[in-house]
């Protein structure tokens, strides 16, 4: 484990030096390094340091709106959650949504939805967390995004287990594990193994839990992940406790508390302290139990004092801790202290309700992120220009081809006039399905307006773009009823801005129309 810590420390120091050496005007690379730096800090277990580093640096980049800024803002949702700062998680989530609307994709928006579900789960609002995560899960299924699918299945499992739906949780975890094994996602695989083991621990199947936990250690050592090794120690403590090995459990829990105290991830500590207090009570060590309860109250007060108004505090557990302390110490002032605890709980409930209202606002914003055409389901013009500009910038930076196809359904007005607008709408929807299914996941399909569609094909030369257009020219007339043909213009990017790129492609489409329709004109 010492080797792991040393390697992580060296990686972090190298990234810090590289970040400091870059001038501010190279803001894209600087933001990318800041993102990597904070990720390494988290892997080292320095969650609070990661949050404070990003929080101090991000104001320097406020005027530089870009995808790299969106990415680190998005990651701050998770980082703030790790230290229990849920207000900041929500605020960064709203900022990430705004940036992804300009520079990201529907996949990015869905990731924010999923992370919002994670915020709910961290606040013990499992029904709401499950609702958000299942929404993200359905989107991942529709895109056949296996990696995202594995993450969302895992998060659904967490919520289901907390809701007592253990069998459903096991099914979700096992499917997530299967996908992660297939994709070679070792760190994420460890998390799913530990989550699955927790289900078995919760239902008292300790032999099955140990069988699963045994798989984690070798993987975590292989990928040098100290954080996973510490989380494994927490689960192993639960296993030892269930088997009556109380000294081993206390040793692991004590090390776990020490690690997270040093890391600044205070929200991880209360559960471990409660476990330690319960073990001491079980074996009759009343004074040691009282000491742990005092530490727990101190940590909860520190969480409340240092974090946001909506910091996760287990209110009912806090109430029970006060009662247990009074029982153990045989205090005469029980009624007075219980009244104070009640007032504290009521105050914190009000603060949590304020956070709930913020989350509802975030929910409404998510619902209004409609950036698809309501009739065809394709991306609309609102998303078109930012995406074209983003892909032009990528092509400029990394080289490679970028092609565009402009499609128009021939004589479409005749369909509306003869068959009616409802039939015309159905034809447009069917054509959109064919268009969408004809492109790769890395391509983009937009409804340009009326019966016109625009396809943007990154890393695609004019010949391959022509092949795509010709397939559509054959498939659409063969599939649609009433039958309709199409004309298309094809061009490849040659240094123009987005507007001129569209304009020259549109001119080729117009030429196809002028030359008799049901044909394709491509840039020479």
Short mmCIF file of C-alpha atoms in Angstrom, two decimals:
data_model
loop_
_atom_site.label_atom_id
_atom_site.label_comp_id
_atom_site.label_asym_id
_atom_site.label_seq_id
_atom_site.Cartn_x
_atom_site.Cartn_y
_atom_site.Cartn_z
CA UNK A 1 0.00 0.00 0.00
CA UNK A 2 2.95 2.33 0.64
CA UNK A 3 3.97 1.96 -3.01
CA UNK A 4 0.47 2.94 -4.10
CA UNK A 5 0.49 6.09 -1.97
CA UNK A 6 3.96 7.07 -3.22
CA UNK A 7 2.99 6.59 -6.88
CA UNK A 8 -0.20 8.62 -6.49
CA UNK A 9 1.67 11.38 -4.69
CA UNK A 10 4.27 11.53 -7.47
CA UNK A 11 1.56 11.64 -10.17
CA UNK A 12 -0.22 14.47 -8.36
CA UNK A 13 2.99 16.49 -7.93
CA UNK A 14 3.85 16.07 -11.62
CA UNK A 15 0.39 17.28 -12.63
CA UNK A 16 0.58 20.26 -10.28
CA UNK A 17 3.89 21.35 -11.80
CA UNK A 18 2.60 20.90 -15.36
CA UNK A 19 -0.53 22.87 -14.50
CA UNK A 20 1.43 25.71 -12.89
CA UNK A 21 3.82 25.93 -15.86
CA UNK A 22 1.05 26.45 -18.43
CA UNK A 23 0.11 30.08 -19.17
CA UNK A 24 -3.52 31.07 -18.56
CA UNK A 25 -4.11 31.90 -22.22
CA UNK A 26 -3.67 28.18 -23.00
CA UNK A 27 -6.90 27.73 -21.07
CA UNK A 28 -8.15 24.55 -22.75
CA UNK A 29 -5.06 22.52 -21.89
CA UNK A 30 -4.89 24.17 -18.48
CA UNK A 31 -8.49 23.16 -17.71
CA UNK A 32 -7.82 19.64 -18.93
CA UNK A 33 -4.81 19.39 -16.59
CA UNK A 34 -6.85 20.81 -13.70
CA UNK A 35 -9.42 18.09 -14.35
CA UNK A 36 -6.73 15.38 -14.29
CA UNK A 37 -5.10 16.89 -11.20
CA UNK A 38 -8.30 16.89 -9.14
CA UNK A 39 -9.08 13.35 -10.31
CA UNK A 40 -5.65 12.21 -9.04
CA UNK A 41 -6.26 13.98 -5.73
CA UNK A 42 -9.48 12.01 -5.35
CA UNK A 43 -7.71 8.75 -6.16
CA UNK A 44 -5.20 9.65 -3.45
CA UNK A 45 -8.13 10.08 -1.06
CA UNK A 46 -7.71 13.88 -0.82
CA UNK A 47 -11.33 14.70 -1.62
CA UNK A 48 -11.47 18.01 0.23
CA UNK A 49 -8.20 19.10 -1.38
CA UNK A 50 -9.64 18.28 -4.82
CA UNK A 51 -12.76 20.34 -4.13
CA UNK A 52 -10.89 23.33 -2.73
CA UNK A 53 -8.30 23.25 -5.53
CA UNK A 54 -10.95 23.31 -8.25
CA UNK A 55 -13.07 25.85 -6.36
CA UNK A 56 -10.08 28.22 -6.08
CA UNK A 57 -8.99 27.83 -9.72
CA UNK A 58 -12.28 27.74 -11.66
CA UNK A 59 -13.11 31.48 -11.25
CA UNK A 60 -10.02 32.22 -13.37
CA UNK A 61 -11.69 30.52 -16.34
CA UNK A 62 -15.22 31.93 -16.10
CA UNK A 63 -14.87 33.94 -19.32
CA UNK A 64 -13.55 30.92 -21.26
CA UNK A 65 -16.72 28.94 -22.02
CA UNK A 66 -15.70 25.60 -23.55
CA UNK A 67 -16.15 21.84 -23.32
CA UNK A 68 -13.17 21.44 -20.98
CA UNK A 69 -14.77 23.86 -18.49
CA UNK A 70 -18.02 21.89 -18.77
CA UNK A 71 -16.20 18.63 -18.00
CA UNK A 72 -14.52 19.74 -14.78
CA UNK A 73 -17.68 21.55 -13.65
CA UNK A 74 -19.54 18.29 -14.18
CA UNK A 75 -16.96 16.35 -12.14
CA UNK A 76 -17.38 18.81 -9.28
CA UNK A 77 -20.89 17.36 -8.75
CA UNK A 78 -19.24 14.11 -7.64
CA UNK A 79 -16.35 15.71 -5.76
CA UNK A 80 -18.63 17.94 -3.68
CA UNK A 81 -20.85 14.95 -2.95
CA UNK A 82 -17.84 13.05 -1.60
CA UNK A 83 -17.27 15.73 1.05
CA UNK A 84 -21.00 16.08 1.76
CA UNK A 85 -21.38 19.56 0.21
CA UNK A 86 -24.69 18.95 -1.57
CA UNK A 87 -25.58 22.61 -2.14
CA UNK A 88 -22.40 23.00 -4.20
CA UNK A 89 -23.12 19.72 -6.03
CA UNK A 90 -26.43 21.16 -7.18
CA UNK A 91 -24.92 24.51 -8.15
CA UNK A 92 -22.18 22.86 -10.20
CA UNK A 93 -24.79 20.60 -11.80
CA UNK A 94 -26.79 23.62 -13.01
CA UNK A 95 -23.61 25.24 -14.38
CA UNK A 96 -22.64 22.00 -16.14
CA UNK A 97 -26.08 21.82 -17.76
CA UNK A 98 -25.71 25.35 -19.11
CA UNK A 99 -22.25 24.63 -20.52
CA UNK A 100 -23.24 21.27 -22.02
CA UNK A 101 -26.18 22.94 -23.73
CA UNK A 102 -23.63 25.01 -25.64
CA UNK A 103 -20.73 22.60 -26.08
CA UNK A 104 -21.82 19.11 -25.13
CA UNK A 105 -24.13 16.40 -26.39
CA UNK A 106 -27.30 14.66 -25.27
CA UNK A 107 -25.01 12.06 -23.64
CA UNK A 108 -23.46 14.77 -21.47
CA UNK A 109 -26.89 16.02 -20.41
CA UNK A 110 -27.86 12.46 -19.49
CA UNK A 111 -24.73 12.11 -17.35
CA UNK A 112 -25.80 15.20 -15.38
CA UNK A 113 -29.22 13.60 -14.88
CA UNK A 114 -27.51 10.46 -13.59
CA UNK A 115 -25.29 12.44 -11.22
CA UNK A 116 -28.32 14.33 -9.93
CA UNK A 117 -29.71 10.92 -9.06
CA UNK A 118 -26.45 10.25 -7.22
CA UNK A 119 -26.93 13.44 -5.19
CA UNK A 120 -30.38 12.24 -4.13
CA UNK A 121 -28.99 8.84 -3.16
CA UNK A 122 -26.22 10.48 -1.12
CA UNK A 123 -28.91 12.46 0.72
CA UNK A 124 -30.75 9.19 1.48
CA UNK A 125 -33.64 10.16 -0.80
CA UNK A 126 -33.57 6.78 -2.49
CA UNK A 127 -36.93 6.87 -4.29
CA UNK A 128 -35.99 10.14 -6.01
CA UNK A 129 -32.47 8.89 -6.69
CA UNK A 130 -33.88 5.74 -8.29
CA UNK A 131 -36.24 7.82 -10.46
CA UNK A 132 -33.40 9.94 -11.87
CA UNK A 133 -31.03 7.02 -12.32
CA UNK A 134 -33.63 4.91 -14.13
CA UNK A 135 -34.26 7.84 -16.47
CA UNK A 136 -30.54 7.92 -17.29
CA UNK A 137 -30.54 4.12 -17.61
CA UNK A 138 -33.29 4.13 -20.25
CA UNK A 139 -31.39 6.69 -22.32
CA UNK A 140 -28.21 4.58 -22.13
CA UNK A 141 -30.20 1.54 -23.30
CA UNK A 142 -31.61 3.47 -26.26
CA UNK A 143 -28.07 4.44 -27.27
CA UNK A 144 -26.66 0.97 -26.51
CA UNK A 145 -23.99 2.73 -24.44
CA UNK A 146 -22.59 -0.25 -22.53
CA UNK A 147 -20.23 1.71 -20.31
CA UNK A 148 -22.89 4.18 -19.17
CA UNK A 149 -25.33 1.30 -18.79
CA UNK A 150 -23.00 -0.42 -16.32
CA UNK A 151 -22.68 2.74 -14.19
CA UNK A 152 -26.41 3.40 -14.06
CA UNK A 153 -27.25 -0.23 -13.29
CA UNK A 154 -24.85 -0.01 -10.35
CA UNK A 155 -26.47 3.18 -9.03
CA UNK A 156 -29.95 1.67 -9.40
CA UNK A 157 -28.67 -1.25 -7.33
CA UNK A 158 -27.59 1.09 -4.53
CA UNK A 159 -31.02 2.72 -4.34
CA UNK A 160 -32.88 -0.61 -4.60
CA UNK A 161 -30.80 -2.15 -1.82
CA UNK A 162 -31.44 0.83 0.46
CA UNK A 163 -35.18 0.49 -0.30
CA UNK A 164 -35.06 -3.15 0.80
CA UNK A 165 -35.53 -4.53 -2.72
CA UNK A 166 -32.50 -6.80 -2.35
CA UNK A 167 -33.25 -9.32 -5.13
CA UNK A 168 -33.66 -6.51 -7.69
CA UNK A 169 -30.43 -4.91 -6.44
CA UNK A 170 -28.52 -8.18 -6.96
CA UNK A 171 -29.83 -8.47 -10.55
CA UNK A 172 -28.71 -4.89 -11.33
CA UNK A 173 -25.26 -5.39 -9.79
CA UNK A 174 -24.66 -8.70 -11.57
CA UNK A 175 -25.56 -7.16 -14.94
CA UNK A 176 -23.29 -4.18 -14.21
CA UNK A 177 -20.44 -6.52 -13.25
CA UNK A 178 -20.87 -8.54 -16.44
CA UNK A 179 -20.60 -5.40 -18.58
CA UNK A 180 -17.60 -4.04 -16.65
CA UNK A 181 -15.78 -7.35 -16.99
CA UNK A 182 -16.47 -7.26 -20.72
CA UNK A 183 -15.19 -3.66 -21.02
CA UNK A 184 -12.22 -4.13 -18.69
CA UNK A 185 -13.34 -1.34 -16.34
CA UNK A 186 -11.36 -2.52 -13.32
CA UNK A 187 -11.88 0.37 -10.90
CA UNK A 188 -15.63 0.47 -11.58
CA UNK A 189 -15.74 -3.32 -11.32
CA UNK A 190 -14.37 -3.10 -7.77
CA UNK A 191 -17.16 -0.70 -6.79
CA UNK A 192 -19.83 -3.04 -8.14
CA UNK A 193 -18.30 -6.03 -6.36
CA UNK A 194 -18.34 -4.13 -3.06
CA UNK A 195 -21.91 -2.96 -3.62
CA UNK A 196 -23.02 -6.51 -4.39
CA UNK A 197 -21.22 -7.78 -1.29
CA UNK A 198 -23.05 -5.16 0.78
CA UNK A 199 -26.41 -6.64 -0.27
CA UNK A 200 -25.29 -10.05 1.00
CA UNK A 201 -23.97 -8.45 4.22
CA UNK A 202 -27.29 -6.69 4.74
CA UNK A 203 -29.26 -9.93 4.43
CA UNK A 204 -26.76 -11.90 6.57
CA UNK A 205 -25.28 -14.09 3.82
CA UNK A 206 -21.69 -13.62 5.02
CA UNK A 207 -20.12 -16.49 3.09
CA UNK A 208 -21.44 -15.10 -0.20
CA UNK A 209 -20.32 -11.59 0.77
CA UNK A 210 -16.77 -12.81 1.49
CA UNK A 211 -16.68 -14.70 -1.81
CA UNK A 212 -17.42 -11.44 -3.65
CA UNK A 213 -15.11 -9.22 -1.53
CA UNK A 214 -12.16 -11.56 -2.16
CA UNK A 215 -12.20 -10.45 -5.79
CA UNK A 216 -11.65 -6.78 -4.98
CA UNK A 217 -8.23 -6.66 -3.30
CA UNK A 218 -6.10 -8.06 -6.16
CA UNK A 219 -7.75 -5.72 -8.67
CA UNK A 220 -7.30 -2.65 -6.46
CA UNK A 221 -3.62 -3.53 -5.91
CA UNK A 222 -3.15 -4.03 -9.64
CA UNK A 223 -4.55 -0.58 -10.49
CA UNK A 224 -2.92 1.08 -7.43
CA UNK A 225 -6.17 2.51 -6.06
CA UNK A 226 -5.87 3.39 -2.36
CA UNK A 227 -9.43 4.68 -2.12
CA UNK A 228 -10.89 1.33 -3.19
CA UNK A 229 -8.67 -0.52 -0.74
CA UNK A 230 -9.99 1.66 2.08
CA UNK A 231 -13.62 1.11 1.04
CA UNK A 232 -12.89 -2.62 0.92
CA UNK A 233 -11.66 -2.42 4.52
CA UNK A 234 -15.03 -0.94 5.56
CA UNK A 235 -16.95 -3.83 3.98
CA UNK A 236 -14.53 -6.37 5.44
CA UNK A 237 -15.15 -4.86 8.88
CA UNK A 238 -18.87 -5.52 8.37
CA UNK A 239 -18.02 -9.10 7.42
CA UNK A 240 -15.80 -9.60 10.51
CA UNK A 241 -18.47 -8.14 12.77
CA UNK A 242 -21.10 -10.52 11.33
CA UNK A 243 -18.79 -13.44 12.11
CA UNK A 244 -18.03 -12.30 15.65
CA UNK A 245 -14.43 -11.18 14.90
CA UNK A 246 -14.90 -7.86 16.71
CA UNK A 247 -11.22 -6.96 17.24
CA UNK A 248 -10.47 -7.33 13.52
CA UNK A 249 -13.54 -5.26 12.66
CA UNK A 250 -12.56 -2.45 15.06
CA UNK A 251 -8.99 -2.35 13.71
CA UNK A 252 -10.21 -1.91 10.13
CA UNK A 253 -12.82 0.69 11.09
CA UNK A 254 -10.28 2.70 13.09
CA UNK A 255 -7.91 2.78 10.10
CA UNK A 256 -10.82 3.76 7.84
CA UNK A 257 -11.78 6.71 10.11
CA UNK A 258 -8.16 7.88 10.31
CA UNK A 259 -7.80 7.80 6.51
CA UNK A 260 -10.95 9.82 5.82
CA UNK A 261 -10.21 12.28 8.63
CA UNK A 262 -6.86 13.05 7.02
CA UNK A 263 -8.45 13.17 3.54
CA UNK A 264 -11.12 15.62 4.64
CA UNK A 265 -13.96 13.34 3.47
CA UNK A 266 -15.88 13.77 6.73
CA UNK A 267 -19.18 12.45 5.36
CA UNK A 268 -17.58 8.98 5.16
CA UNK A 269 -16.81 8.88 8.90
CA UNK A 270 -20.17 8.81 10.77
CA UNK A 271 -21.20 5.35 9.55
CA UNK A 272 -17.85 3.91 10.62
CA UNK A 273 -18.08 5.54 14.07
CA UNK A 274 -21.59 4.17 14.55
CA UNK A 275 -20.34 0.70 13.63
CA UNK A 276 -17.50 1.02 16.16
CA UNK A 277 -19.86 2.21 18.91
CA UNK A 278 -22.28 -0.64 18.23
CA UNK A 279 -19.44 -3.21 18.40
CA UNK A 280 -18.19 -1.81 21.72
CA UNK A 281 -21.73 -2.00 23.12
CA UNK A 282 -22.11 -5.57 21.84
CA UNK A 283 -18.97 -6.75 23.67
CA UNK A 284 -19.82 -4.80 26.82
CA UNK A 285 -17.24 -2.02 26.51
CA UNK A 286 -19.60 0.76 27.62
CA UNK A 287 -17.00 3.50 28.11
CA UNK A 288 -15.45 2.88 24.67
CA UNK A 289 -18.96 2.97 23.15
CA UNK A 290 -19.63 6.30 24.84
CA UNK A 291 -16.35 7.70 23.47
CA UNK A 292 -17.33 6.72 19.92
CA UNK A 293 -20.76 8.33 20.32
CA UNK A 294 -19.07 11.53 21.49
CA UNK A 295 -16.79 11.45 18.43
CA UNK A 296 -19.85 10.88 16.25
CA UNK A 297 -21.68 13.89 17.69
CA UNK A 298 -18.49 15.97 17.24
CA UNK A 299 -18.17 14.92 13.59
CA UNK A 300 -21.85 15.65 12.90
CA UNK A 301 -21.51 19.09 14.45
CA UNK A 302 -18.40 19.73 12.35
CA UNK A 303 -20.22 18.59 9.22
CA UNK A 304 -23.06 20.95 9.99
CA UNK A 305 -20.74 23.83 10.81
CA UNK A 306 -18.32 23.54 7.90
CA UNK A 307 -20.47 22.29 5.05
CA UNK A 308 -23.41 23.85 3.21
CA UNK A 309 -26.78 24.31 4.86
CA UNK A 310 -27.97 21.09 3.24
CA UNK A 311 -25.09 18.85 4.28
CA UNK A 312 -26.19 15.29 4.69
CA UNK A 313 -26.90 14.65 8.38
CA UNK A 314 -28.67 11.48 9.44
CA UNK A 315 -31.19 13.20 11.63
CA UNK A 316 -32.88 10.16 13.12
CA UNK A 317 -29.52 8.56 13.89
CA UNK A 318 -28.36 11.75 15.55
CA UNK A 319 -31.48 11.72 17.71
CA UNK A 320 -30.85 8.11 18.73
CA UNK A 321 -27.20 8.93 19.54
CA UNK A 322 -28.32 11.61 21.97
CA UNK A 323 -30.66 9.11 23.64
CA UNK A 324 -27.95 6.43 23.91
CA UNK A 325 -25.48 8.88 25.45
CA UNK A 326 -28.01 9.82 28.07
CA UNK A 327 -28.81 6.19 28.85
CA UNK A 328 -25.14 5.28 29.20
CA UNK A 329 -24.23 8.28 31.36
CA UNK A 330 -27.50 8.09 33.37
CA UNK A 331 -27.93 11.83 32.94
CA UNK A 332 -30.67 13.59 34.85
CA UNK A 333 -31.12 16.28 32.23
CA UNK A 334 -32.65 13.92 29.67
CA UNK A 335 -35.76 15.93 28.84
CA UNK A 336 -33.85 19.16 28.38
CA UNK A 337 -31.27 17.65 26.02
CA UNK A 338 -33.90 15.79 24.03
CA UNK A 339 -35.72 19.05 23.50
CA UNK A 340 -32.51 20.63 22.21
CA UNK A 341 -31.98 17.64 19.89
CA UNK A 342 -35.54 18.02 18.63
CA UNK A 343 -34.99 21.71 17.85
CA UNK A 344 -31.73 20.87 16.04
CA UNK A 345 -33.49 18.23 13.95
CA UNK A 346 -36.30 20.61 13.05
CA UNK A 347 -33.80 23.28 12.02
CA UNK A 348 -31.82 20.84 9.88
CA UNK A 349 -35.04 19.54 8.35
CA UNK A 350 -35.86 23.06 7.21
CA UNK A 351 -32.41 23.39 5.67
CA UNK A 352 -32.77 20.05 3.89
CA UNK A 353 -36.13 21.22 2.52
CA UNK A 354 -34.37 24.26 1.05
CA UNK A 355 -31.95 21.91 -0.70
CA UNK A 356 -34.95 19.86 -1.88
CA UNK A 357 -36.38 23.01 -3.48
CA UNK A 358 -33.08 23.60 -5.29
CA UNK A 359 -33.13 20.03 -6.57
CA UNK A 360 -36.68 20.52 -7.83
CA UNK A 361 -35.51 23.63 -9.70
CA UNK A 362 -32.72 21.52 -11.20
CA UNK A 363 -35.34 18.94 -12.15
CA UNK A 364 -37.40 21.55 -13.97
CA UNK A 365 -34.32 22.75 -15.81
CA UNK A 366 -33.56 19.21 -16.90
CA UNK A 367 -37.07 18.84 -18.26
CA UNK A 368 -36.70 22.01 -20.30
CA UNK A 369 -33.47 20.89 -21.97
CA UNK A 370 -35.49 19.88 -25.03
CA UNK A 371 -32.95 20.17 -27.77
CA UNK A 372 -34.56 17.68 -30.11
CA UNK A 373 -37.15 18.30 -32.77
CA UNK A 374 -40.49 17.19 -31.24
CA UNK A 375 -41.78 15.61 -34.46
CA UNK A 376 -38.77 13.64 -35.69
CA UNK A 377 -36.71 13.16 -32.53
CA UNK A 378 -33.61 14.46 -34.34
CA UNK A 379 -31.45 17.26 -32.97
CA UNK A 380 -32.84 20.69 -33.74
CA UNK A 381 -31.22 23.85 -35.06
CA UNK A 382 -30.54 25.10 -31.53
CA UNK A 383 -27.96 22.33 -31.15
CA UNK A 384 -26.79 22.38 -34.75
CA UNK A 385 -24.50 25.42 -34.84
CA UNK A 386 -22.69 24.74 -31.52
CA UNK A 387 -22.04 21.13 -32.57
CA UNK A 388 -20.81 22.10 -36.04
CA UNK A 389 -18.49 24.71 -34.49
CA UNK A 390 -17.25 22.16 -31.96
CA UNK A 391 -16.48 19.58 -34.67
CA UNK A 392 -14.80 22.23 -36.86
CA UNK A 393 -12.59 23.16 -33.92
CA UNK A 394 -11.79 19.48 -33.33
CA UNK A 395 -10.94 18.96 -37.00
CA UNK A 396 -8.78 22.09 -36.92
CA UNK A 397 -6.95 20.91 -33.80
CA UNK A 398 -6.44 17.25 -34.62
CA UNK A 399 -6.74 17.16 -38.38
CA UNK A 400 -8.95 14.69 -40.21
CA UNK A 401 -12.01 14.99 -42.41
CA UNK A 402 -15.42 16.49 -41.62
CA UNK A 403 -18.26 16.03 -44.09
CA UNK A 404 -21.81 17.32 -44.31
CA UNK A 405 -24.90 16.02 -46.13
CA UNK A 406 -27.97 18.20 -46.76
CA UNK A 407 -31.09 16.19 -47.67
CA UNK A 408 -34.47 17.35 -48.97
CA UNK A 409 -37.48 15.10 -49.61
CA UNK A 410 -38.59 15.81 -53.19
CA UNK A 411 -42.07 17.30 -53.88
CA UNK A 412 -43.08 16.89 -50.25
CA UNK A 413 -45.81 19.51 -50.58
CA UNK A 414 -47.61 17.11 -52.91
CA UNK A 415 -47.84 14.52 -50.10
CA UNK A 416 -49.39 17.06 -47.74
CA UNK A 417 -51.81 18.25 -50.42
CA UNK A 418 -52.94 14.75 -51.48
CA UNK A 419 -52.79 12.76 -48.25
CA UNK A 420 -53.02 15.46 -45.59
CA UNK A 421 -50.56 16.86 -43.04
CA UNK A 422 -50.96 13.96 -40.62
CA UNK A 423 -49.68 11.55 -43.26
CA UNK A 424 -46.97 14.05 -44.15
CA UNK A 425 -45.85 14.14 -40.51
CA UNK A 426 -45.77 10.35 -40.39
CA UNK A 427 -43.61 10.25 -43.51
CA UNK A 428 -41.20 12.77 -41.95
CA UNK A 429 -40.98 10.71 -38.76
CA UNK A 430 -40.32 7.51 -40.71
CA UNK A 431 -37.69 9.23 -42.84
CA UNK A 432 -36.02 10.58 -39.65
CA UNK A 433 -35.80 7.04 -38.23
CA UNK A 434 -34.06 5.84 -41.39
CA UNK A 435 -31.68 8.82 -41.31
CA UNK A 436 -30.85 8.27 -37.65
CA UNK A 437 -30.24 4.55 -38.12
CA UNK A 438 -27.97 5.18 -41.10
CA UNK A 439 -25.30 7.12 -39.19
CA UNK A 440 -22.71 6.11 -36.59
CA UNK A 441 -22.83 7.00 -32.92
CA UNK A 442 -20.18 9.63 -33.55
CA UNK A 443 -22.28 11.30 -36.29
CA UNK A 444 -25.04 13.88 -35.85
CA UNK A 445 -28.46 14.09 -37.53
CA UNK A 446 -30.48 17.34 -37.41
CA UNK A 447 -33.85 18.41 -38.71
CA UNK A 448 -32.83 21.50 -40.63
CA UNK A 449 -36.39 22.64 -41.27
CA UNK A 450 -39.52 21.48 -43.08
CA UNK A 451 -38.61 18.32 -44.97
CA UNK A 452 -34.85 19.01 -44.87
CA UNK A 453 -32.29 17.07 -42.82
CA UNK A 454 -28.62 17.83 -42.16
CA UNK A 455 -26.05 15.13 -41.35
CA UNK A 456 -22.64 15.99 -39.88
CA UNK A 457 -20.07 13.20 -40.23
CA UNK A 458 -16.77 13.65 -38.30
CA UNK A 459 -13.69 11.74 -39.53
CA UNK A 460 -15.46 11.05 -42.84
CA UNK A 461 -14.19 11.91 -46.32
CA UNK A 462 -16.35 12.86 -49.31
CA UNK A 463 -16.41 9.30 -50.70
CA UNK A 464 -17.71 7.73 -47.49
CA UNK A 465 -20.22 10.55 -47.03
CA UNK A 466 -21.43 9.88 -50.59
CA UNK A 467 -21.88 6.21 -49.75
CA UNK A 468 -24.09 7.17 -46.80
CA UNK A 469 -26.15 9.53 -48.93
CA UNK A 470 -26.59 6.90 -51.67
CA UNK A 471 -27.82 4.35 -49.12
CA UNK A 472 -30.41 6.84 -47.95
CA UNK A 473 -31.40 7.63 -51.54
CA UNK A 474 -32.14 3.93 -52.06
CA UNK A 475 -33.67 3.09 -48.70
CA UNK A 476 -36.06 6.04 -48.19
CA UNK A 477 -38.05 5.58 -51.43
CA UNK A 478 -38.13 1.81 -50.86
CA UNK A 479 -39.38 2.12 -47.28
CA UNK A 480 -41.78 5.06 -47.17
CA UNK A 481 -45.45 4.99 -48.08
CA UNK A 482 -46.48 7.06 -49.88
CA UNK A 483 -43.23 6.80 -51.79
CA UNK A 484 -40.94 9.83 -51.75
CA UNK A 485 -37.51 10.42 -53.29
CA UNK A 486 -34.75 12.65 -52.03
CA UNK A 487 -32.13 15.03 -53.31
CA UNK A 488 -28.89 15.70 -51.47
CA UNK A 489 -25.82 17.90 -51.47
CA UNK A 490 -22.51 16.71 -50.00
CA UNK A 491 -19.43 18.70 -49.09
CA UNK A 492 -16.35 18.38 -46.91
CA UNK A 493 -14.99 21.06 -44.61
CA UNK A 494 -12.17 23.12 -46.08
CA UNK A 495 -11.58 25.82 -43.51
CA UNK A 496 -14.95 27.61 -43.62
CA UNK A 497 -16.89 28.72 -40.57
CA UNK A 498 -20.10 26.88 -39.70
CA UNK A 499 -22.36 29.25 -41.66
CA UNK A 500 -20.35 29.01 -44.87
CA UNK A 501 -20.00 25.23 -44.48
CA UNK A 502 -23.81 24.94 -44.35
CA UNK A 503 -24.24 27.46 -47.17
CA UNK A 504 -22.03 25.60 -49.65
CA UNK A 505 -23.70 22.26 -48.83
CA UNK A 506 -27.12 23.85 -49.29
CA UNK A 507 -26.00 25.20 -52.68
CA UNK A 508 -25.12 21.65 -53.79
CA UNK A 509 -28.57 20.47 -52.67
CA UNK A 510 -30.13 23.28 -54.70
CA UNK A 511 -28.08 22.15 -57.71
CA UNK A 512 -29.41 18.59 -57.29
CA UNK A 513 -32.93 20.00 -57.32
CA UNK A 514 -32.23 22.09 -60.40
CA UNK A 515 -30.77 19.06 -62.22
CA UNK A 516 -33.94 17.03 -61.94
CA UNK A 517 -34.26 15.88 -58.30
CA UNK A 518 -33.85 12.30 -57.02
CA UNK A 519 -30.10 12.79 -57.29
CA UNK A 520 -26.98 13.70 -55.31
CA UNK A 521 -24.49 16.47 -56.03
CA UNK A 522 -21.17 16.43 -54.23
CA UNK A 523 -18.33 18.89 -53.91
CA UNK A 524 -15.56 18.41 -56.41
#
